[in-house]
GROMACS .gro file of C-alpha atoms in nm:
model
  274
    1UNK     CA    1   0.000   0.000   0.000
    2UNK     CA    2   0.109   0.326  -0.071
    3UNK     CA    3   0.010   0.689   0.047
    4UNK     CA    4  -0.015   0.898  -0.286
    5UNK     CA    5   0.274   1.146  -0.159
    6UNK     CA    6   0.368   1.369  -0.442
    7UNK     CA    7   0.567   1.606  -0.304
    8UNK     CA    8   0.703   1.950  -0.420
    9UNK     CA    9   0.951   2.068  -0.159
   10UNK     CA   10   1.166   1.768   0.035
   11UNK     CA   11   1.324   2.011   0.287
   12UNK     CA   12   1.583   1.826   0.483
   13UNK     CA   13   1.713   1.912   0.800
   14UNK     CA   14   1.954   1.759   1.077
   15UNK     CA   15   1.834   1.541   1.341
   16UNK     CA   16   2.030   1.668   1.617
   17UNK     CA   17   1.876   2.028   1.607
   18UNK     CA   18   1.543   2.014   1.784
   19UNK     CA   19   1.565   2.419   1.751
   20UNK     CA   20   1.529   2.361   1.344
   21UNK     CA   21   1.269   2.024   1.345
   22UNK     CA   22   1.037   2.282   1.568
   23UNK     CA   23   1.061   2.524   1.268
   24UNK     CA   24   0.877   2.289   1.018
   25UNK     CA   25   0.511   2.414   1.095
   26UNK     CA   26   0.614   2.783   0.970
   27UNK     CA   27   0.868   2.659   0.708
   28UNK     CA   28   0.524   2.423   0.562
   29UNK     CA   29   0.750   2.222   0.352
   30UNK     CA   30   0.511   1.952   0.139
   31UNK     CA   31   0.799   1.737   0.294
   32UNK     CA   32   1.019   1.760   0.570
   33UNK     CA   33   1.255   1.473   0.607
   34UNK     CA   34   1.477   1.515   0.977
   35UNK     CA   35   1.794   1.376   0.887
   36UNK     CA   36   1.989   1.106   1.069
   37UNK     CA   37   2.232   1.004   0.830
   38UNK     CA   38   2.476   1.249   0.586
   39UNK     CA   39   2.372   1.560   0.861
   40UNK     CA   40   2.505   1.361   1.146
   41UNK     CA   41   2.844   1.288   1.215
   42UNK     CA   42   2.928   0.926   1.324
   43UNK     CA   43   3.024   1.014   1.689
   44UNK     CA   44   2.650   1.180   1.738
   45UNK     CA   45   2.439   0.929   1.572
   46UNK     CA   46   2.274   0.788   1.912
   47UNK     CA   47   2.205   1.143   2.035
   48UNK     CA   48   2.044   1.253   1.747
   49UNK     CA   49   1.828   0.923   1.699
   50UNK     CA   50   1.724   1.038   2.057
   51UNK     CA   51   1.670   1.426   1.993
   52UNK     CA   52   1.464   1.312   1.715
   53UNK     CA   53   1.258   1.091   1.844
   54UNK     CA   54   1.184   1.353   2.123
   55UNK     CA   55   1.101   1.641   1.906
   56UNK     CA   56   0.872   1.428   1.728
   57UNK     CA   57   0.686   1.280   2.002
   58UNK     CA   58   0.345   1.418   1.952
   59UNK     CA   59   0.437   1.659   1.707
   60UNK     CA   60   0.179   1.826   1.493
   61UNK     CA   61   0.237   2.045   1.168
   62UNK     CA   62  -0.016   2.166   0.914
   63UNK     CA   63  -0.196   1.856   0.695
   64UNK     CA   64  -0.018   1.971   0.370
   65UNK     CA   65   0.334   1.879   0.550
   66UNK     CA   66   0.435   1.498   0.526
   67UNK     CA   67   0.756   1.431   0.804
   68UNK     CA   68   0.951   1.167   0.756
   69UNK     CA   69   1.275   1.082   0.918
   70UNK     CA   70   1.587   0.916   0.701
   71UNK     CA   71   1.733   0.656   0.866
   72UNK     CA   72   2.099   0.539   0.819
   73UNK     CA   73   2.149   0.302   0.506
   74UNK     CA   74   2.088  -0.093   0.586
   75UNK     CA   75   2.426  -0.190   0.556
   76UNK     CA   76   2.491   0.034   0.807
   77UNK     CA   77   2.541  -0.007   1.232
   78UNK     CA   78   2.230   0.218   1.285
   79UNK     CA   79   1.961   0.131   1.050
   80UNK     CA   80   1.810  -0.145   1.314
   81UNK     CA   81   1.806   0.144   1.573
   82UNK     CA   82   1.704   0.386   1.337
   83UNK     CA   83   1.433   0.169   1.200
   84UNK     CA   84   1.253   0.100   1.545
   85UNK     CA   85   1.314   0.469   1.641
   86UNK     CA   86   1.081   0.588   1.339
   87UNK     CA   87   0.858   0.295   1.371
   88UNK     CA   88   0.742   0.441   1.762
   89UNK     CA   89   0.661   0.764   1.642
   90UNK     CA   90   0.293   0.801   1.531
   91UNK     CA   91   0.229   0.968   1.181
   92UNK     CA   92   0.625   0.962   1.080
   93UNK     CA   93   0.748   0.853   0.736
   94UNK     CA   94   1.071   0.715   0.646
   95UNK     CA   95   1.371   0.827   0.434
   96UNK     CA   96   1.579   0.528   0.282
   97UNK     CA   97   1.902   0.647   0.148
   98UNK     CA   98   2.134   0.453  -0.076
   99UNK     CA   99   1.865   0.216  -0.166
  100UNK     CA  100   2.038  -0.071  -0.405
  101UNK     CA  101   1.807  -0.418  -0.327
  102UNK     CA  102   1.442  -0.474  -0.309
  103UNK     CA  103   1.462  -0.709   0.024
  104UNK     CA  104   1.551  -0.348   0.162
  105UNK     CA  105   1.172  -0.253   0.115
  106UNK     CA  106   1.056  -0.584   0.301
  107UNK     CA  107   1.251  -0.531   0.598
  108UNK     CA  108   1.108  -0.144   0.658
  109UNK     CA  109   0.785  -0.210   0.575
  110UNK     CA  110   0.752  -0.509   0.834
  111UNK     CA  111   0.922  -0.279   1.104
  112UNK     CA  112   0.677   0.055   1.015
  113UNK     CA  113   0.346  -0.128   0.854
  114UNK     CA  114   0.204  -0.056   0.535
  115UNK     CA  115   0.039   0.251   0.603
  116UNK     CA  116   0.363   0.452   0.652
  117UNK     CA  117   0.492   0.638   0.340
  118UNK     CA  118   0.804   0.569   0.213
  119UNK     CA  119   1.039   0.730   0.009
  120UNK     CA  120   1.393   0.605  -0.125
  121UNK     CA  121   1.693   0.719  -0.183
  122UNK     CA  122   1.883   0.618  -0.578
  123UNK     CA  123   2.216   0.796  -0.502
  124UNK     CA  124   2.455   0.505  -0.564
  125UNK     CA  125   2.569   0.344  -0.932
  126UNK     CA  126   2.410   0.031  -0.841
  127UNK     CA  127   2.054   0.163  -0.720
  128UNK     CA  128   2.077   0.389  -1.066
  129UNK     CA  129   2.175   0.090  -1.258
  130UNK     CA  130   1.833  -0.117  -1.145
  131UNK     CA  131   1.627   0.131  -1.071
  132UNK     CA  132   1.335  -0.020  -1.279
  133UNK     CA  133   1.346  -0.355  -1.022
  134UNK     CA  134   1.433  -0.117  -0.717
  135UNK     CA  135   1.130   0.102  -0.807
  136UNK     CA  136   0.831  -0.163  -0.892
  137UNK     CA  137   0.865  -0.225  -0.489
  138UNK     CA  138   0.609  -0.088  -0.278
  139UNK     CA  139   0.700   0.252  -0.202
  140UNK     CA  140   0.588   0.595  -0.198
  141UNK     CA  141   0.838   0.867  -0.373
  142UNK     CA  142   1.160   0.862  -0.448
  143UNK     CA  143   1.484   1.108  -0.475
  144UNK     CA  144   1.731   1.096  -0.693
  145UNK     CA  145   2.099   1.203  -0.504
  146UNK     CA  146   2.355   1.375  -0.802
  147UNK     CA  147   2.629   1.409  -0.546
  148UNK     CA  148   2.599   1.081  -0.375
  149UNK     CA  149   2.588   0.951  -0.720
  150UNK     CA  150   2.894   1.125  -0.864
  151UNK     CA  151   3.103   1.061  -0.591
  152UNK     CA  152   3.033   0.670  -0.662
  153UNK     CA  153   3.107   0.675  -1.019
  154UNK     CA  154   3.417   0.879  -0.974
  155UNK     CA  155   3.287   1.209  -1.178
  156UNK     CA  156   3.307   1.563  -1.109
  157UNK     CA  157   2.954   1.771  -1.076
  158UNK     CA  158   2.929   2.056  -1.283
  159UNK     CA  159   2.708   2.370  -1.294
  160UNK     CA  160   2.525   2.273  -1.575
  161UNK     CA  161   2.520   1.914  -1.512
  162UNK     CA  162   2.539   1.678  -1.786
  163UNK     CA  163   2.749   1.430  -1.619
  164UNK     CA  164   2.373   1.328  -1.457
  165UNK     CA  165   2.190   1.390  -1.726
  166UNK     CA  166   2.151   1.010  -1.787
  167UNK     CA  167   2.114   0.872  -1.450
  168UNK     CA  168   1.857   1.175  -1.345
  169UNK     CA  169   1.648   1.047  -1.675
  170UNK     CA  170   1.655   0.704  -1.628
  171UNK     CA  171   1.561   0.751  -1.223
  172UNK     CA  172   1.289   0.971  -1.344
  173UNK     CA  173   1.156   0.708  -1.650
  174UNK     CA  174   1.198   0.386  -1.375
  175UNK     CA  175   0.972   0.615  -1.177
  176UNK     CA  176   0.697   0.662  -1.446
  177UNK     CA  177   0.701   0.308  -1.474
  178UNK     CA  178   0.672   0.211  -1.146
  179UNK     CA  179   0.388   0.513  -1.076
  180UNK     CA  180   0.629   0.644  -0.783
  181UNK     CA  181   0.667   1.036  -0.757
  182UNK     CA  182   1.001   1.216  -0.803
  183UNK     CA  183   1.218   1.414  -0.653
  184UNK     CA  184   1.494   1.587  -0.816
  185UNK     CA  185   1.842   1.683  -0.718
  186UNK     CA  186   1.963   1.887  -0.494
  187UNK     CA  187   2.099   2.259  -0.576
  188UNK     CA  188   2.400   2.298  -0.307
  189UNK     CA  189   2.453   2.715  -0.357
  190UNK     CA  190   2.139   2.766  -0.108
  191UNK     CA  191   2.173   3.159  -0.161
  192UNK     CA  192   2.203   3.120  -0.549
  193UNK     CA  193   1.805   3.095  -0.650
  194UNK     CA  194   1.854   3.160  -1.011
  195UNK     CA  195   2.047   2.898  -1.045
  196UNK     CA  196   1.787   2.671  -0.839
  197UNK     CA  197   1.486   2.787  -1.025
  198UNK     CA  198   1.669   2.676  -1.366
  199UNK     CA  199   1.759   2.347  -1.209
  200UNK     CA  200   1.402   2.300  -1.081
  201UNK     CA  201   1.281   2.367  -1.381
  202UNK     CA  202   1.518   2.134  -1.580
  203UNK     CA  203   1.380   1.853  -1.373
  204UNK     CA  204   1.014   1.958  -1.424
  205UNK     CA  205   1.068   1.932  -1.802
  206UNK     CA  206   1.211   1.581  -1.757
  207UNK     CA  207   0.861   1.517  -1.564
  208UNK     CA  208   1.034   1.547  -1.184
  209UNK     CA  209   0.718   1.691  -0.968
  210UNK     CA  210   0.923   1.809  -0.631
  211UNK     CA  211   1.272   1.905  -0.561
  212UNK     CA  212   1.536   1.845  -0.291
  213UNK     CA  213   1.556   2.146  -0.054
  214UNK     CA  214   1.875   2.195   0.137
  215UNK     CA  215   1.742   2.534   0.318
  216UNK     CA  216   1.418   2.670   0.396
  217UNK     CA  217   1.461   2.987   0.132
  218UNK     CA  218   1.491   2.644  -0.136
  219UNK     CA  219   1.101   2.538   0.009
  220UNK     CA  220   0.918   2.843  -0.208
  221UNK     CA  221   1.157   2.826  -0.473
  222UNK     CA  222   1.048   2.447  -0.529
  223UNK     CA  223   0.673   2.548  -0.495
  224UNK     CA  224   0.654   2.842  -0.767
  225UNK     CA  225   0.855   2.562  -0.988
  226UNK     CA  226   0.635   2.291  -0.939
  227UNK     CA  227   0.296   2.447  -0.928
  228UNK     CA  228   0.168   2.556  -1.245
  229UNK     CA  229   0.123   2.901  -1.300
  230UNK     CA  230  -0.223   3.062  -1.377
  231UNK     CA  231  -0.195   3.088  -1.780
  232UNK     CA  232  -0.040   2.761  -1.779
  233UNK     CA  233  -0.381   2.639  -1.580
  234UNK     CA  234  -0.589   2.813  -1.825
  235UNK     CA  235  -0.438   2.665  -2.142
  236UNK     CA  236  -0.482   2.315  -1.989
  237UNK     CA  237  -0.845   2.362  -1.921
  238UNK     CA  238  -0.900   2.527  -2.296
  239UNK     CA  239  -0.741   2.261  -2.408
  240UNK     CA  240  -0.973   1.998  -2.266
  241UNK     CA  241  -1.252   2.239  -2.326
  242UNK     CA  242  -1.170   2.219  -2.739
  243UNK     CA  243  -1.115   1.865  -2.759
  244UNK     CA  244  -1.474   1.782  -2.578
  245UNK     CA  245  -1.642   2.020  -2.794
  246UNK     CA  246  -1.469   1.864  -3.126
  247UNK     CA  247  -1.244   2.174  -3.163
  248UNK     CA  248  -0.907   2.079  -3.265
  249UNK     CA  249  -0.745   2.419  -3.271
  250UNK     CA  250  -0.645   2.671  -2.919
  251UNK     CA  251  -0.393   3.014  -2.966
  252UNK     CA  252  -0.392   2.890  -3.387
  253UNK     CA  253  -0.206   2.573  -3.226
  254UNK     CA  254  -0.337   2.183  -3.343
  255UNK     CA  255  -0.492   1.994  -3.056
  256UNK     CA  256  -0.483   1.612  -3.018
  257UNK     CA  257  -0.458   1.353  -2.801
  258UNK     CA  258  -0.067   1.377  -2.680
  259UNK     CA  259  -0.193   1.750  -2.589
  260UNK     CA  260  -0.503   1.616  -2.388
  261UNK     CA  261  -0.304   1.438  -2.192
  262UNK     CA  262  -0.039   1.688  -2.105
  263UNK     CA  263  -0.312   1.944  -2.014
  264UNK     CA  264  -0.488   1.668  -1.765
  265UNK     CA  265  -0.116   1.628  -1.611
  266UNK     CA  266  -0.089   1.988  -1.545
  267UNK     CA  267  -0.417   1.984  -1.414
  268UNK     CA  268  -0.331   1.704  -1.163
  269UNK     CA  269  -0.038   1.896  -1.038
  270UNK     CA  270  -0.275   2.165  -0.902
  271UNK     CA  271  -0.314   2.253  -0.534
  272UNK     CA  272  -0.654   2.119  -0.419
  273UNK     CA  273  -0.696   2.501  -0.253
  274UNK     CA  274  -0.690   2.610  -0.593
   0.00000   0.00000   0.00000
């Protein structure tokens, strides 16, 4: 069973700073995933297991925020600790980075139940490489991880990014397949938002419907990306509107069926509140 989540923002933060998890209310990410693994250094992984799990006791944020919690990987000392942590916390998600084998899926859904949403993490060669097996599991969204990624293959990221270009497709296609939502990469230069808005948007072409957020400026960034804007709304509905009424022309532009259906996706992709 899965939960629908289709998330636009994944803001992550680190689980050792209850000051910042107390933040998400206000922040209102769609997603806010408190982080015990890459945030955490190895000497404070216990203490921040237990500052999260005490900041999320009975925690309560808007209903358009999902939290979730990432766990350490499964080949890792922590994961079993991890696991039962997020598994005694009512409502929580959970976060499973450096996902590579299916069997991974088993174990956290028998620890959480199968009402708990759960995204992965493809930020290794091998979880890029079978991503269509990894993603026909049962499982909620999924991230893809560029600099996890590159620092596997042994490449160097770049500004404009083609060395991912590939492995951010094929995540994003195995996806598709496997009816999971994406979310992008994340844009390191948290006060550059030019150059996140072009990245978001990037992804959005490829069909990506959220985006990694490193910093809470990155959270309404992500939304203007990955809602569609007004006139975009209004084409989509005029272009339903002509092909029910038998007209196959809108703005002196050919309608058809391949149009249909990209004007009912942008219509899914809008805020119910809207």
């Amino acid at each position: 069973m899965t939960t629908g989540l289709v998330p636009r923002s994944l803001l992550f933060m680190p689980g050792s700073k209850a000051s910042m998890i107390a933040k998400i209310p206000a922040i209102a990410p769609d997603a806010a995933v408190v982080d015990l693994e890459d945030a955490v250094p190895t000497a404070q992984k216990a203490e921040a297991r237990e500052t999260t799990v005490a900041a999320l006791a009975g925690f309560e944020v808007g209903p358009r925020t999902t939290v979730l919690v990432r766990v350490n990987p499964s080949t890792s000392p922590w994961f079993a600790d991890d696991l039962a942590a997020v598994a005694s916390l009512r409502g929580v998600g959970v976060v499973l980075p450096k996902y590579e084998r299916r069997e991974e899926i088993d174990v956290v859904r028998a620890q959480v139940g199968a009402d708990v949403p759960i995204v992965v993490g493809l930020e290794t060669v091998r979880g890029v490489a079978y991503c269509r097996e990894l993603l026909s599991a049962a499982i909620d969204s999924v991230y893809f991880g560029a600099e996890d990624y590159i620092a596997d293959i042994g490449g160097v990221r770049t500004t404009r990014g083609d060395e991912v270009l590939f492995a951010r497709s094929e995540v994003r296609l195995a996806a598709h397949l496997g009816g999971v939502s994406t979310v992008d990469q994340a844009v390191v230069a948290i006060r550059d938002d030019n150059r996140f808005r072009v990245d978001a948007e990037a992804g959005r072409a490829i069909g990506y419907t959220g985006k990694i957020c490193v910093h809470p400026r990155q959270v309404e960034l992500a939304h203007e990306v990955f809602t569609p804007a007004p006139a975009e709304v209004a084409r989509a509905r005029a272009v339903l509107a002509a092909a029910d009424s038998g007209v196959a022309v809108v703005d002196g532009e050919m309608v058809d069926d391949v149009h249909v259906r990209m004007a009912r996706t942008v219509l899914a992709r809008v805020p119910e509140e809207s």
